[in-house]
Tab-separated table of C-alpha atoms in Angstrom:
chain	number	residue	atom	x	y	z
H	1	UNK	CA	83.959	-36.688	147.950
H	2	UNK	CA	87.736	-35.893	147.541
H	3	UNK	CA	87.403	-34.942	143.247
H	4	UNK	CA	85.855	-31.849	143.313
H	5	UNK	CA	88.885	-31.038	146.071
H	6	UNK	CA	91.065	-32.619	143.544
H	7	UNK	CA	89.968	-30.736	140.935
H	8	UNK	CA	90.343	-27.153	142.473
H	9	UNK	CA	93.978	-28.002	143.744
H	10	UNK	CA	94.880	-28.836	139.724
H	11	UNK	CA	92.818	-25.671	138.505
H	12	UNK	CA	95.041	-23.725	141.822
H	13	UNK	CA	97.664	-25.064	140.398
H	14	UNK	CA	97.347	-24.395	137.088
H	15	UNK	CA	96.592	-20.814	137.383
H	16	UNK	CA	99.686	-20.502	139.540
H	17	UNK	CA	101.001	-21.630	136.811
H	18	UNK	CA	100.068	-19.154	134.288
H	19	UNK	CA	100.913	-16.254	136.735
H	20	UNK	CA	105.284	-17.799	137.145
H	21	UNK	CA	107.473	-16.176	135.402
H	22	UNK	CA	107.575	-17.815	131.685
H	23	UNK	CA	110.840	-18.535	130.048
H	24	UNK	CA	111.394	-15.446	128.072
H	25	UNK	CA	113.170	-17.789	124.778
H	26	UNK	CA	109.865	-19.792	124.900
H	27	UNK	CA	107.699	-16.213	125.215
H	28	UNK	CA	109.700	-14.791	122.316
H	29	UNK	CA	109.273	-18.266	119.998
H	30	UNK	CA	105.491	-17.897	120.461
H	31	UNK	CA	105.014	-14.412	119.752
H	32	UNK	CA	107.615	-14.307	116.721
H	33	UNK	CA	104.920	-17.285	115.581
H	34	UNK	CA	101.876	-16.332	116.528
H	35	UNK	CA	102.618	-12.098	115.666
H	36	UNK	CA	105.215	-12.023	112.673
H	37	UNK	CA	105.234	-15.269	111.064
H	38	UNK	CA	101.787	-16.443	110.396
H	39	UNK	CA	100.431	-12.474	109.725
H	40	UNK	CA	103.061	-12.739	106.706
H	41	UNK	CA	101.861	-16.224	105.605
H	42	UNK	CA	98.414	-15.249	105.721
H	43	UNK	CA	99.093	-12.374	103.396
H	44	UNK	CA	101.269	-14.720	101.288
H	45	UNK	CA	98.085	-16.913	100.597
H	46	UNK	CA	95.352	-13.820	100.238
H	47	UNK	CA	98.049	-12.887	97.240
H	48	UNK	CA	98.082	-16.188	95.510
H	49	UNK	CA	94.261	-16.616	96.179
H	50	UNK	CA	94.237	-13.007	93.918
H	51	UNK	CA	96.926	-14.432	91.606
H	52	UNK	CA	94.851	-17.299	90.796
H	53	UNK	CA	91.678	-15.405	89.969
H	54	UNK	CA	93.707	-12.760	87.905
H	55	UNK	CA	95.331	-15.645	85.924
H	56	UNK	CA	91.361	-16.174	85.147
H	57	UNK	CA	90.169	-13.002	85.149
H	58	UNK	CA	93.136	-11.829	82.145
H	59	UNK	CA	92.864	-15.442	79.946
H	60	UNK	CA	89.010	-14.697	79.676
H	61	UNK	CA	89.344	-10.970	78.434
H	62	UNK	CA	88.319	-9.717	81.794
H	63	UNK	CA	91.541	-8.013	82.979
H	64	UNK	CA	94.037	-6.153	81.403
H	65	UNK	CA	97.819	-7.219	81.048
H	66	UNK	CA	98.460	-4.244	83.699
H	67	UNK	CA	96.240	-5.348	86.276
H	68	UNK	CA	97.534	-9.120	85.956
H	69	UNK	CA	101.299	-8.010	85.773
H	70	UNK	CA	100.372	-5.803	88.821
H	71	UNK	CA	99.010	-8.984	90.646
H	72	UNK	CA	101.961	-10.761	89.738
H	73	UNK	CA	103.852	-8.029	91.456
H	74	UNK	CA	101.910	-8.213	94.941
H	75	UNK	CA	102.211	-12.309	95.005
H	76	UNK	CA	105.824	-11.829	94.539
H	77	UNK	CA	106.429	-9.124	97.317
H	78	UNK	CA	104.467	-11.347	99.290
H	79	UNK	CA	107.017	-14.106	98.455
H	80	UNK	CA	109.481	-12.013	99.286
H	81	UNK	CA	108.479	-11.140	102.409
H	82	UNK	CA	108.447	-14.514	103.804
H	83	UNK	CA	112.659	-15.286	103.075
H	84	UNK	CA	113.264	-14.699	106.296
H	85	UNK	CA	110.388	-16.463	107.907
H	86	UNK	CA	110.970	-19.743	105.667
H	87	UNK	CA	110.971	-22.092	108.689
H	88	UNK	CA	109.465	-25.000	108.630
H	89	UNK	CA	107.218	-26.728	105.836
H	90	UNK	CA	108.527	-24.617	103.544
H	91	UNK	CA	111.939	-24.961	103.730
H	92	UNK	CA	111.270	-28.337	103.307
H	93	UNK	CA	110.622	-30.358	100.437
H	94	UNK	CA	111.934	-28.373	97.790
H	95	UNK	CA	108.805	-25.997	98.128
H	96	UNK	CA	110.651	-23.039	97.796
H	97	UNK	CA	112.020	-23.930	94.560
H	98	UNK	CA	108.323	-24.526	93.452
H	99	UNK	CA	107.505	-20.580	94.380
H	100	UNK	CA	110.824	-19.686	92.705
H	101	UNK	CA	113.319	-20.941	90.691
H	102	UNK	CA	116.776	-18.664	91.192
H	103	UNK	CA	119.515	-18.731	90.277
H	104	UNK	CA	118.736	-19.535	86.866
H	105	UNK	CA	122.215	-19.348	85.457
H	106	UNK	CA	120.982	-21.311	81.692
H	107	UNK	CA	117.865	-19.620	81.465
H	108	UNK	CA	116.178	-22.622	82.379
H	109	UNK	CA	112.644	-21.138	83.294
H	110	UNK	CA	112.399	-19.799	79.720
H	111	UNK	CA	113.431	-22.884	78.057
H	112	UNK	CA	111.564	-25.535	80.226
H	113	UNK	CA	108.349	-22.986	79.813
H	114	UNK	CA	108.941	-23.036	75.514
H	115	UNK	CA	108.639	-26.973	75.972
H	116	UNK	CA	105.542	-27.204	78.170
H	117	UNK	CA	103.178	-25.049	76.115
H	118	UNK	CA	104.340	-27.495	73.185
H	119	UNK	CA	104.206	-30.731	75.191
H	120	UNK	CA	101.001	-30.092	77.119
H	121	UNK	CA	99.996	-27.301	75.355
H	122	UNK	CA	95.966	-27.509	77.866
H	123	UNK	CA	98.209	-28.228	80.942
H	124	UNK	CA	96.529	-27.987	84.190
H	125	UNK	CA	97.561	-27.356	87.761
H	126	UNK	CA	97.597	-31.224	88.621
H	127	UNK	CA	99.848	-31.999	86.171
H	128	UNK	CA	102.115	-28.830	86.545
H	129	UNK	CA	102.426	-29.994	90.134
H	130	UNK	CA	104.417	-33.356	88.662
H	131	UNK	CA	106.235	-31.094	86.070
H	132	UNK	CA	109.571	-29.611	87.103
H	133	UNK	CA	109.886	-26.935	89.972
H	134	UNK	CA	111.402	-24.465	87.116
H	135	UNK	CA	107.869	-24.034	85.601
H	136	UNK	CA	105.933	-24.288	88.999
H	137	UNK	CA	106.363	-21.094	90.423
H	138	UNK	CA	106.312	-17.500	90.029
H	139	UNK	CA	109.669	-16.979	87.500
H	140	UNK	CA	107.765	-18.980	85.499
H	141	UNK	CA	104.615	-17.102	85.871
H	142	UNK	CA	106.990	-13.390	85.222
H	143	UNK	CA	108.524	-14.816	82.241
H	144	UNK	CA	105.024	-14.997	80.462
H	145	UNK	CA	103.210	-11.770	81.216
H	146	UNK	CA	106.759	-9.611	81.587
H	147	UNK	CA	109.231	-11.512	78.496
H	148	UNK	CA	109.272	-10.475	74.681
H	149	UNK	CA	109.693	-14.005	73.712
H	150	UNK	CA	105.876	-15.049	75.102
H	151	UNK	CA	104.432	-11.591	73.484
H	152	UNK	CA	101.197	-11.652	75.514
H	153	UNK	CA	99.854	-8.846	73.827
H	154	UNK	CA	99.435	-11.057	70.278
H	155	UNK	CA	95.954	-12.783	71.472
H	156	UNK	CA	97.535	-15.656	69.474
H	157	UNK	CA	100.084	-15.465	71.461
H	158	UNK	CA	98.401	-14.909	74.356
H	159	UNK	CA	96.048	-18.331	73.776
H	160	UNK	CA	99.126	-20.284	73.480
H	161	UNK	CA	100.526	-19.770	77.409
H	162	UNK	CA	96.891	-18.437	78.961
H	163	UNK	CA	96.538	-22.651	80.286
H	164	UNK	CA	99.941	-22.200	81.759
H	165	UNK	CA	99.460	-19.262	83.112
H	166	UNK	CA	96.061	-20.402	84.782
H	167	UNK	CA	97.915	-23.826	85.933
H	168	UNK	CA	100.190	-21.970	87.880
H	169	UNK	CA	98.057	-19.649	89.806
H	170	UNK	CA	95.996	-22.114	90.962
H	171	UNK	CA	98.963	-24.614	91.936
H	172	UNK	CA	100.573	-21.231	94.054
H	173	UNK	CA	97.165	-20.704	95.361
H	174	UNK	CA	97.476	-24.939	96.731
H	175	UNK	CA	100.841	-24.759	97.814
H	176	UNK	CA	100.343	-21.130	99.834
H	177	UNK	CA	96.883	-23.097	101.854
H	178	UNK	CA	98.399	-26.275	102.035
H	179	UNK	CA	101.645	-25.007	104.021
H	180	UNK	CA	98.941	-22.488	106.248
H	181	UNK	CA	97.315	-25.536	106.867
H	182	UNK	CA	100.919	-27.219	108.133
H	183	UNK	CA	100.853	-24.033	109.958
H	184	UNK	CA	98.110	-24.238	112.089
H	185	UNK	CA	97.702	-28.047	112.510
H	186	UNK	CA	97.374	-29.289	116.275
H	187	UNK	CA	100.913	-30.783	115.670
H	188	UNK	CA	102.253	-27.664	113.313
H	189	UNK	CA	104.747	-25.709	113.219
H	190	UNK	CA	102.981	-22.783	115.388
H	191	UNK	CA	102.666	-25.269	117.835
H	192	UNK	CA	105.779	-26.471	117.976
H	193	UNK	CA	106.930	-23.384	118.465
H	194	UNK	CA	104.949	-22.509	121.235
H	195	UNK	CA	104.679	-25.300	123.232
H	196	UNK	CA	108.165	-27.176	124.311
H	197	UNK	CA	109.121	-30.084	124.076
H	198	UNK	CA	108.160	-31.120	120.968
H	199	UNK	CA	109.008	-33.632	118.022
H	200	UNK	CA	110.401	-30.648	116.145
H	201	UNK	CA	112.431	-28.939	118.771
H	202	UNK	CA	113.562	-30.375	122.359
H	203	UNK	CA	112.883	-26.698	124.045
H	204	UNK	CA	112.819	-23.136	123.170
H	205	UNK	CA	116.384	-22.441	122.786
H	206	UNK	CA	116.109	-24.595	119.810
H	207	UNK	CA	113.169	-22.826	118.432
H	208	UNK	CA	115.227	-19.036	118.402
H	209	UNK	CA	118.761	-21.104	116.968
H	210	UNK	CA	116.363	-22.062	114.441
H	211	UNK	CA	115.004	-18.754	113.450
H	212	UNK	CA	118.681	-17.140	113.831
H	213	UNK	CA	120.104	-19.638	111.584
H	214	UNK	CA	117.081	-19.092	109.225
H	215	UNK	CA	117.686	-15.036	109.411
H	216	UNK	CA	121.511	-15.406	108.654
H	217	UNK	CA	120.710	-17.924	105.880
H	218	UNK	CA	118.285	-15.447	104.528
H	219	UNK	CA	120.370	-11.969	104.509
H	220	UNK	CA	122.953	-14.179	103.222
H	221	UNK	CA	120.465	-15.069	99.889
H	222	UNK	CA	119.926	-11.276	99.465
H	223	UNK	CA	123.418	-10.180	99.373
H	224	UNK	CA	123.778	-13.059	96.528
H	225	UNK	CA	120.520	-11.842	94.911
H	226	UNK	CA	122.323	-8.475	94.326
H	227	UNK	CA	125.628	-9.249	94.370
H	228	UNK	CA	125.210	-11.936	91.665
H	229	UNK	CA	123.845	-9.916	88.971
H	230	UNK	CA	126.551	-6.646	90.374
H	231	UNK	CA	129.201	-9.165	88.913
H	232	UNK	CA	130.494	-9.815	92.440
H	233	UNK	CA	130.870	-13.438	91.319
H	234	UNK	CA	132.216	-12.944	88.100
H	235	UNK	CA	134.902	-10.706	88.170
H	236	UNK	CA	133.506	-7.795	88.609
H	237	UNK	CA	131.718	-8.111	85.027
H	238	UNK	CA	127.697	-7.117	86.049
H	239	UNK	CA	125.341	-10.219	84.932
H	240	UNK	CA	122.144	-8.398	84.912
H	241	UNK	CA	119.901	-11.390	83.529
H	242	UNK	CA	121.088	-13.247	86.744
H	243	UNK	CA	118.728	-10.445	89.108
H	244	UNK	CA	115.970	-12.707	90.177
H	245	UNK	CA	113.465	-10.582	88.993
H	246	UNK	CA	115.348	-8.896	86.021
H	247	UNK	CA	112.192	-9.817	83.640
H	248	UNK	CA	109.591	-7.702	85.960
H	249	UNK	CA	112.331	-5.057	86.978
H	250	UNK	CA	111.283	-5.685	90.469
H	251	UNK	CA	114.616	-7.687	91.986
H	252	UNK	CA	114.983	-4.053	94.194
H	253	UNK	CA	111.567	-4.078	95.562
H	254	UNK	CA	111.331	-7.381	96.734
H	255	UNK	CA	114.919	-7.253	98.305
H	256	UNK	CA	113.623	-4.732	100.112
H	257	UNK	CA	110.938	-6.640	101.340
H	258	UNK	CA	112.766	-9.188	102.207
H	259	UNK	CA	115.080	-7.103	104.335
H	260	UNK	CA	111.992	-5.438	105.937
H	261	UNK	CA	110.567	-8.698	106.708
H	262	UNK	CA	114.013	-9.595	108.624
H	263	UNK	CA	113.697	-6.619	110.123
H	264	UNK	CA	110.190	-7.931	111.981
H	265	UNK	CA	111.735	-11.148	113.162
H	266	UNK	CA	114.495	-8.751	114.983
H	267	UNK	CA	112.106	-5.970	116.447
H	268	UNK	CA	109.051	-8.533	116.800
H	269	UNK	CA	105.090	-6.909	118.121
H	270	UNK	CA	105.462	-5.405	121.503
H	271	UNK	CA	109.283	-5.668	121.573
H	272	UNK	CA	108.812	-9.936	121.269
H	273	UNK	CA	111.316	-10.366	118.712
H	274	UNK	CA	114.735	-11.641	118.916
H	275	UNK	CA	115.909	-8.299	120.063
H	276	UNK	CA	113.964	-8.640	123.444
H	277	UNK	CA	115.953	-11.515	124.445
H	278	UNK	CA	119.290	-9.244	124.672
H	279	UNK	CA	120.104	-8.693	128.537
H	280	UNK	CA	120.345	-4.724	129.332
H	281	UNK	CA	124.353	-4.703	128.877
H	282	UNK	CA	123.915	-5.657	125.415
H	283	UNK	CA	122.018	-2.812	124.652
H	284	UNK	CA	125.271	-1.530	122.630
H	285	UNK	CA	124.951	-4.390	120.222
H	286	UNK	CA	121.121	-4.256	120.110
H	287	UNK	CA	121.658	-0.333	119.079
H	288	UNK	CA	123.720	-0.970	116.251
H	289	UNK	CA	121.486	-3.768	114.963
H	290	UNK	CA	118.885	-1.871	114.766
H	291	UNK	CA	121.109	1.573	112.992
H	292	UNK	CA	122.484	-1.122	110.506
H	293	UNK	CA	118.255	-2.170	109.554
H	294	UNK	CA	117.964	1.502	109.266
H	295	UNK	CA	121.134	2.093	107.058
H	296	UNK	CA	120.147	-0.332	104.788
H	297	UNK	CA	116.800	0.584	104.471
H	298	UNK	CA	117.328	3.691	104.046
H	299	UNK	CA	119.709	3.226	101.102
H	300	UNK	CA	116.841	0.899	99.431
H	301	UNK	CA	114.228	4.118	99.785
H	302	UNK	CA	116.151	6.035	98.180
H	303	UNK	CA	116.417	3.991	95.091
H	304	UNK	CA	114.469	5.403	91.979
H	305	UNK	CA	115.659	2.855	89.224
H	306	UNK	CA	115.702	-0.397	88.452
H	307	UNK	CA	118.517	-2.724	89.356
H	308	UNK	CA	119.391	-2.869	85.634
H	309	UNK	CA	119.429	0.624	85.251
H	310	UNK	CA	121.851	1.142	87.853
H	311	UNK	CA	124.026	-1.282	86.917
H	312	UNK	CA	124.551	0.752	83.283
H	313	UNK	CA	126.020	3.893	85.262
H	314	UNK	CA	129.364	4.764	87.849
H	315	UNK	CA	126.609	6.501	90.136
H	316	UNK	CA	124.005	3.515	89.848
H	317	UNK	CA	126.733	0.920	90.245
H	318	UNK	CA	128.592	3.036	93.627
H	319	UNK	CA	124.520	2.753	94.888
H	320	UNK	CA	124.298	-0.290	94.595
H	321	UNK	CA	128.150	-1.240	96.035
H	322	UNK	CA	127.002	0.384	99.095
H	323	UNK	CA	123.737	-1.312	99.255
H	324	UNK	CA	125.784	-4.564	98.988
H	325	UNK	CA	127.509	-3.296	101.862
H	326	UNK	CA	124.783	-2.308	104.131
H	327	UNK	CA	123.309	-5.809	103.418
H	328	UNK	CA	126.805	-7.527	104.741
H	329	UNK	CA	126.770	-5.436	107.980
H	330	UNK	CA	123.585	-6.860	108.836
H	331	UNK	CA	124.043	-10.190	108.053
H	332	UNK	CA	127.585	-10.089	109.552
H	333	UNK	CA	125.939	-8.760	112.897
H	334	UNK	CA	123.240	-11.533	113.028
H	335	UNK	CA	126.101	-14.635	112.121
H	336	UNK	CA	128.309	-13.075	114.658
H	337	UNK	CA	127.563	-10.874	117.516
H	338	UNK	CA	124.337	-11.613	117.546
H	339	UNK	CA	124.496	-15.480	117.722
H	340	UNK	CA	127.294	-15.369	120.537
H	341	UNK	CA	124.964	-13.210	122.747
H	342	UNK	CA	122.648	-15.541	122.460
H	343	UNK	CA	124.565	-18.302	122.791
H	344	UNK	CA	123.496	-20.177	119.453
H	345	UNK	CA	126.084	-22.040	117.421
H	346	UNK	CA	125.002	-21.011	113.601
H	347	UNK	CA	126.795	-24.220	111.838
H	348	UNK	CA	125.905	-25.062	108.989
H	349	UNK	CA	123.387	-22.886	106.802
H	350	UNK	CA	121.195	-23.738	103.951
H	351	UNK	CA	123.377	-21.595	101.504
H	352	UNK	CA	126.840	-23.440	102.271
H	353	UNK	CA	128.139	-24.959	99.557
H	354	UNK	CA	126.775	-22.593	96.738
């Protein structure tokens, strides 16, 4: 007689529940997740998914070289757009190397792509998947269809790295489902960062230190991405074949996706990013956040050339130093005001020791 009595006190209960006041960190985790993160992931595998097919679609005569470098192009702003959201799976395993391979200081990705059409010359994506990360990814994938050396437009040529060039659309295409699959797992990672505790994180403070730290690791990559090939680590002498996408002449665009992308995690859907978790009298900080996204932004728009054209000019290169700059006030503002006011200790990030 007592369950159904039982049973309405736990449903009263429960919807009391859902009607208290929810910690706002915990709030903020979910909807960074559920709003941001997985939108951008989704659109990361739709873009491999069209990479693969183009690979196809140009080896059998179907597509021109413009259409598949112009694929190319959308799976790596895709890419891009996920640097700051590289949480997770992802950042485990040495997966990112196998999307891209940067820096490549000894043209690596050239060389080790030379061997492999020799060595396996009908290579498919099972066995790129055991061959090094270098020829795995996307710089890989660039350095056929965009470098002189693979001359694409010979159809001789073009024979010779067209099983390569398949391989590794369709092992981006596994890799992008197989970590949205990690994703959305009863135990994945947009669980675990919804639901506290967890095996991943003990509660939702954990959960925003871990996208902070993953934000500051990220702007921290894109001012080496430009700085490196401005010459900012080697004495001031530019090193344009050190731009990670100096092949494609598209290192510009997807550092500004990148930033963009950052740019989400901060702002968030409905004001459920990590800007929402400021308290009112920290509305000074939160203001010049978001002047230093627009700043820097703004200085990408207004960009008309590549980043190896403006490195050959006084006016390109002062465009670029000030890019560089904007880039170092907004990582500077997420590693240090930022992280105090929300009382996260950064420590160590993925970059140290570079």
């Amino acid at each position: 007689m007592f369950r159904p009595k039982l049973l309405f006190t736990s449903l009263a209960a429960l919807a009391l529940g859902a009607c208290s006041p929810q910690d706002p960190q915990a709030v903020t985790s979910a909807a960074i997740a559920k709003s941001v993160i997985l939108p951008t992931y989704t659109r990361w595998v739709e873009a491999d998914k069209q990479l693969a097919v183009s690979a196809l679609a140009y080896c059998q005569g179907k597509e021109t070289l413009e259409t598949a470098r112009a694929d190319f192009l959308h799976a790596q702003k895709a890419w891009a757009e996920l640097q700051p959201l590289l949480i997770g799976p992802l950042a485990e395993g040495n997966r990112a190397w196998q999307v891209q391979f940067w820096p490549d200081k000894k043209n690596l990705v050239g060389r080790q792509v030379e061997q492999l059409v020799v060595a396996q010359p009908q290579i498919d994506a099972a066995a790129l998947a055991k061959s090094s990360v270098v020829v795995q990814g996307l710089s890989a994938y660039e350095y056929i269809l965009f470098d002189a050396k693979p001359d694409v437009v010979n159809a001789e040529q073009k024979a010779k790295y067209c099983p390569l060039l398949i391989a590794i659309g369709e092992r981006q295409k596994q890799l992008a489902e197989e970590i949205l699959q990690n994703w959305n797992n009863t135990d994945g990672m947009l669980a675990q960062m919804t639901k506290f505790p967890n095996q991943r994180y003990a509660d939702s403070h954990e959960a925003i230190a871990d996208l902070l730290r993953v934000q500051v690791t990220a702007l921290d990559t894109l001012k080496k991405k430009l700085g490196t090939p401005m010459g900012r680590q080697s004495k001031g002498v530019p090193q344009p074949f050190q731009a990670d996408a100096w092949r494609s002449q598209s290192s510009m665009t997807a550092l500004e996706a990148s930033l963009a992308a950052a740019k989400t995690v901060w702002e968030g859907v409905d004001n459920k990013g990590l800007r929402g978790l400021l308290p009112a009298e920290q509305k000074p900080l939160a203001d010049k956040i978001d002047a230093a996204y627009a700043a820097s932004l703004k200085l990408f728009d207004s960009t008309q050339r590549s980043l190896g054209e403006m490195l050959e000019d006084d006016a390109g290169r002062q465009q670029l130093n000030d890019i560089y700059d904007s880039l170092n006030v907004v990582h500077r503002l997420h590693e240090g005001e930022l992280a105090k006011a929300l009382g996260i200790q950064l420590g160590f990030n993925a970059n140290d020791g570079d």
